[in-house]
C-alpha positions as MATLAB code, in Angstrom:
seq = 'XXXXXXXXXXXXXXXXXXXXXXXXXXXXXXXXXXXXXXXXXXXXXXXXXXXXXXXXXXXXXXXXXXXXXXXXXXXXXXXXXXXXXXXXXXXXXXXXXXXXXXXXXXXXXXXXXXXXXXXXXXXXXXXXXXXXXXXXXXXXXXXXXXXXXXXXXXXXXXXXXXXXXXXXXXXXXXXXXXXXXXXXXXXXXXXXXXXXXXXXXXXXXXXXXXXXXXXXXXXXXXXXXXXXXXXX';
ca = [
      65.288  -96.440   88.432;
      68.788  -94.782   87.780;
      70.671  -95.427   84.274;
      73.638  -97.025   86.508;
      71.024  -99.223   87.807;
      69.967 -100.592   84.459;
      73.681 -100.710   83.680;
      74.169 -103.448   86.909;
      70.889 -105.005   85.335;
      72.974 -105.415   82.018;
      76.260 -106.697   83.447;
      74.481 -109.366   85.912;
      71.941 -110.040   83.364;
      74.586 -110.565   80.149;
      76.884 -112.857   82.821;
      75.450 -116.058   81.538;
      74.959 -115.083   77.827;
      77.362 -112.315   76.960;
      76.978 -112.513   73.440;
      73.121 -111.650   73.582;
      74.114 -108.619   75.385;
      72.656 -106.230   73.524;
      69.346 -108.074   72.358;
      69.056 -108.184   76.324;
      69.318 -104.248   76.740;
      66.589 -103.839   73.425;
      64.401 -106.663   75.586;
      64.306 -104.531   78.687;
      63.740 -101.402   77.066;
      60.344 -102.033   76.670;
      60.106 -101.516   80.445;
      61.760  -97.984   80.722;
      58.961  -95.437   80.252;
      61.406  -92.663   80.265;
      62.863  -92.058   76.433;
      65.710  -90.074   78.110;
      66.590  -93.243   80.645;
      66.649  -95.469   77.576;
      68.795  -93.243   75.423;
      71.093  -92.402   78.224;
      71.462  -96.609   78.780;
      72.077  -97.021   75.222;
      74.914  -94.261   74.569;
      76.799  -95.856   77.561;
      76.118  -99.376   77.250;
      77.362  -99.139   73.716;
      80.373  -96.897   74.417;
      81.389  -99.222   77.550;
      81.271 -102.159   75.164;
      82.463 -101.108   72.169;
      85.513  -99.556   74.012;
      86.246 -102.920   75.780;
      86.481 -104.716   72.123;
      88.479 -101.359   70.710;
      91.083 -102.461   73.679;
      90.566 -105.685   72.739;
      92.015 -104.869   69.025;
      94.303 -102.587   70.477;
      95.923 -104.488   72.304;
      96.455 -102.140   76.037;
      94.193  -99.832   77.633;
      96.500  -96.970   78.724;
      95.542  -94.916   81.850;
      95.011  -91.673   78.980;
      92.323  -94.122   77.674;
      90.464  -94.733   81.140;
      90.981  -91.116   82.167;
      88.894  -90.230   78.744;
      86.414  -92.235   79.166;
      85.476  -91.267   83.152;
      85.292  -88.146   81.616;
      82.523  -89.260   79.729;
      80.487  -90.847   83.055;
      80.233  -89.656   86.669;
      80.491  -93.561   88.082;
      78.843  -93.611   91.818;
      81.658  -95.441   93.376;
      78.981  -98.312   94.600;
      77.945  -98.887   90.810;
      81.578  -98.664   89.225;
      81.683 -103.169   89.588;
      78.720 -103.064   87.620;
      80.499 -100.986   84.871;
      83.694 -102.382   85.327;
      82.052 -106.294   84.786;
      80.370 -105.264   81.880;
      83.902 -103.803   80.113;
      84.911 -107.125   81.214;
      82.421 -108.946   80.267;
      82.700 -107.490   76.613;
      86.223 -107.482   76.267;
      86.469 -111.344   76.856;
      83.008 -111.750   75.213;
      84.082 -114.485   71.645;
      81.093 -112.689   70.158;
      83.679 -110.179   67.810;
      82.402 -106.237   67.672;
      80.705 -106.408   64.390;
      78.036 -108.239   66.234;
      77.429 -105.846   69.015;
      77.532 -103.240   66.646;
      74.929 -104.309   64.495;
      72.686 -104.933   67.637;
      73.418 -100.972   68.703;
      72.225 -100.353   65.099;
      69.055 -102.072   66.442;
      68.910 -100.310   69.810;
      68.956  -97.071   68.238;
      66.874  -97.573   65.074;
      66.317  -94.628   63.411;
      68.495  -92.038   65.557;
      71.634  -91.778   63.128;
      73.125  -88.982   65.004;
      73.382  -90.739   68.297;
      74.950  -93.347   66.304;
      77.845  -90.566   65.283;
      77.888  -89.571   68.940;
      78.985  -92.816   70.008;
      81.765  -92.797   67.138;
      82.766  -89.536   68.310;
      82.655  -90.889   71.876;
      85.271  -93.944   70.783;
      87.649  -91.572   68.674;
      88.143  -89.295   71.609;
      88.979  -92.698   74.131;
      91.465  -93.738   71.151;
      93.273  -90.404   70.633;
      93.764  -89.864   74.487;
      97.197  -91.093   74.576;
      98.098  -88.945   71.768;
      98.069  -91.171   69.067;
      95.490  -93.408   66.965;
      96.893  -96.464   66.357;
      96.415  -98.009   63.242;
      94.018 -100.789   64.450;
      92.044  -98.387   65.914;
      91.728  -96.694   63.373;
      90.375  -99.577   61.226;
      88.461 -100.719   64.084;
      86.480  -97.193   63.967;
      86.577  -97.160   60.593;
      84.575 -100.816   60.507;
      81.817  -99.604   63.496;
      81.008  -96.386   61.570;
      80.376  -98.538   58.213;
      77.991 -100.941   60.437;
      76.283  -97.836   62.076;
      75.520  -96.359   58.626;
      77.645  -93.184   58.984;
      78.957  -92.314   55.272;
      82.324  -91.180   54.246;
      81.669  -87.268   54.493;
      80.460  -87.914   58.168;
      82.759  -90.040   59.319;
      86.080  -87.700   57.542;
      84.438  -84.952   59.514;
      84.748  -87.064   63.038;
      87.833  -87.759   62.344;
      89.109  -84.641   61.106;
      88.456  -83.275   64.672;
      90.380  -85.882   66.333;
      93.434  -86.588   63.866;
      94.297  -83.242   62.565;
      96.020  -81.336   64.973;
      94.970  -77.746   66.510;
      95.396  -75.242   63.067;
      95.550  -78.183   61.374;
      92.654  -78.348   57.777;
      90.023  -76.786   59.072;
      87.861  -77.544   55.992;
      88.439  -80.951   56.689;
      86.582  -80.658   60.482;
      83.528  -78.288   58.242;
      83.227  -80.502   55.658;
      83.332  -78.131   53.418;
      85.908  -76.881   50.046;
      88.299  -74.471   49.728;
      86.283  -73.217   46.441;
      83.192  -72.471   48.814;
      82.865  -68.261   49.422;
      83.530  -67.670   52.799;
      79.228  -66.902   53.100;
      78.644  -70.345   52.075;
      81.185  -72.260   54.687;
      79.560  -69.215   56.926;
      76.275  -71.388   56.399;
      77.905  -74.752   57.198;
      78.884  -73.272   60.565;
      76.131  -72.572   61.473;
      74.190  -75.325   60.748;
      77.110  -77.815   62.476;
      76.803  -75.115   65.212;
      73.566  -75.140   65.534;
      73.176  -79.405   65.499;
      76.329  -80.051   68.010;
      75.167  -77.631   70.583;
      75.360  -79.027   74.389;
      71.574  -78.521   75.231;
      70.834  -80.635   71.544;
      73.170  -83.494   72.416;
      71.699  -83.536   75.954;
      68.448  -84.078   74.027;
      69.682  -86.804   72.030;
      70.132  -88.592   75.536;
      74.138  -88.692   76.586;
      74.629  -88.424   80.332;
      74.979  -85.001   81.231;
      78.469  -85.645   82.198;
      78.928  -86.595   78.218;
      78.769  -82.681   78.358;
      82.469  -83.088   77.440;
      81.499  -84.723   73.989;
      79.523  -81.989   73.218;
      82.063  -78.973   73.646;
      84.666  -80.535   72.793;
      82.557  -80.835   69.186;
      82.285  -76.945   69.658;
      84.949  -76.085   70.557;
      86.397  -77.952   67.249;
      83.828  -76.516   64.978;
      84.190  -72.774   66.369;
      88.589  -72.973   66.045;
      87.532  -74.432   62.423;
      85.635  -71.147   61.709;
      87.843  -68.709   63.002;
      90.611  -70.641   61.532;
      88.967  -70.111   58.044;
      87.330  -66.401   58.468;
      90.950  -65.181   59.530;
      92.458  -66.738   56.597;
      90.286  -65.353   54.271;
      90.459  -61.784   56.530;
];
């Protein structure tokens, strides 16, 4: 069975009880033998929802904002009611987005970095337009407390999404100006070598998510050079 499948499942299934949306997903997980199937329905369940409540708090939904997130999901046109219910569903859900974040908490237990993926995910919908509105801000501010993410990781997220191009690269490293160039050298490489494309495939996103992932890159690498032609 398809991911887009057990995304119809969700947004017929959550019709009645919206607000046990997620505890629904975690109940039919136990069904879906593939780990990659259930990652892949978590990532976009949760970004779907989460971005319907982030519109919700924003106030519009610009056609930047839906233009990000297809790029996130390649939508077979007979499954894009399912996905469009469920952002519907969410949005007008009285449940507020504290609650379905804690529940993604639960659907992902233990994978933290998925968790950032998702927050990554929401950042780049936000920013689309060109700006970051204040209430989005707090709104992504408020998930990534929820999901666990601490202040380093979350600065660093957000670093790659609010600074502009030759903006602080330190800031998208997470590293100090005091480090030796050797030592931020070593912080590349690690953030290099966790954000590839083939790892965050293996965390589960959809493969057209691909974006996510070098975008990340591409952010991390123009931090580098940024840094390694300062210091010449």
């Amino acid at each position: 069975m398809s991911m887009w499948t057990w995304i119809g499942e969700v947004a017929e299934g959550g019709a009645g009880a919206v607000g046990a949306l997620f505890d629904w997903v975690g109940s039919v997980f136990a069904s879906i033998g593939d780990t990659e199937t259930r990652r892949q329905v978590a990532f976009s369940v949760s970004l779907i929802a989460l971005s319907a409540k982030m519109a919700k708090a924003d106030g519009v939904v610009t056609s930047d904002e839906v233009a990000a997130f297809r790029r996130f999901f390649v939508i077979p046109p007979a499954e894009e009611r399912h996905v469009a219910r469920l952002f519907d569903l969410a949005k007008g859900d009285v449940a507020g987005f504290e609650s379905y974040a804690n529940r993604i908490v639960r659907l992902f237990g233990d994978e933290r970095q998925a968790l950032e993926d998702v927050v990554d995910a929401l950042f780049a919908i936000a920013g689309a337009d060109g700006l970051i509105h204040d209430a989005e801000l707090v709104y992504l501010e408020r998930v990534a407390q929820i999901f666990g993410i601490d202040d380093a990781a979350f600065d660093r997220i957000a670093a790659r999404h609010l600074v502009p191009e030759g903006g602080d690269p330190y800031r998208i490293l997470g590293v100090e100006p005091s480090m030796t160039l050797a030592e931020i050298r070593m912080r590349y490489r690690s953030l290099a070598s966790e954000n590839h494309p083939d790892v965050l495939h293996g965390r589960g996103l959809p493969p057209a998510a691909a974006a996510l992932a070098h975008d990340r890159m591409a952010a991390i690498n123009r931090a580098f050079d940024q840094i390694s032609l300062e210091r010449g």
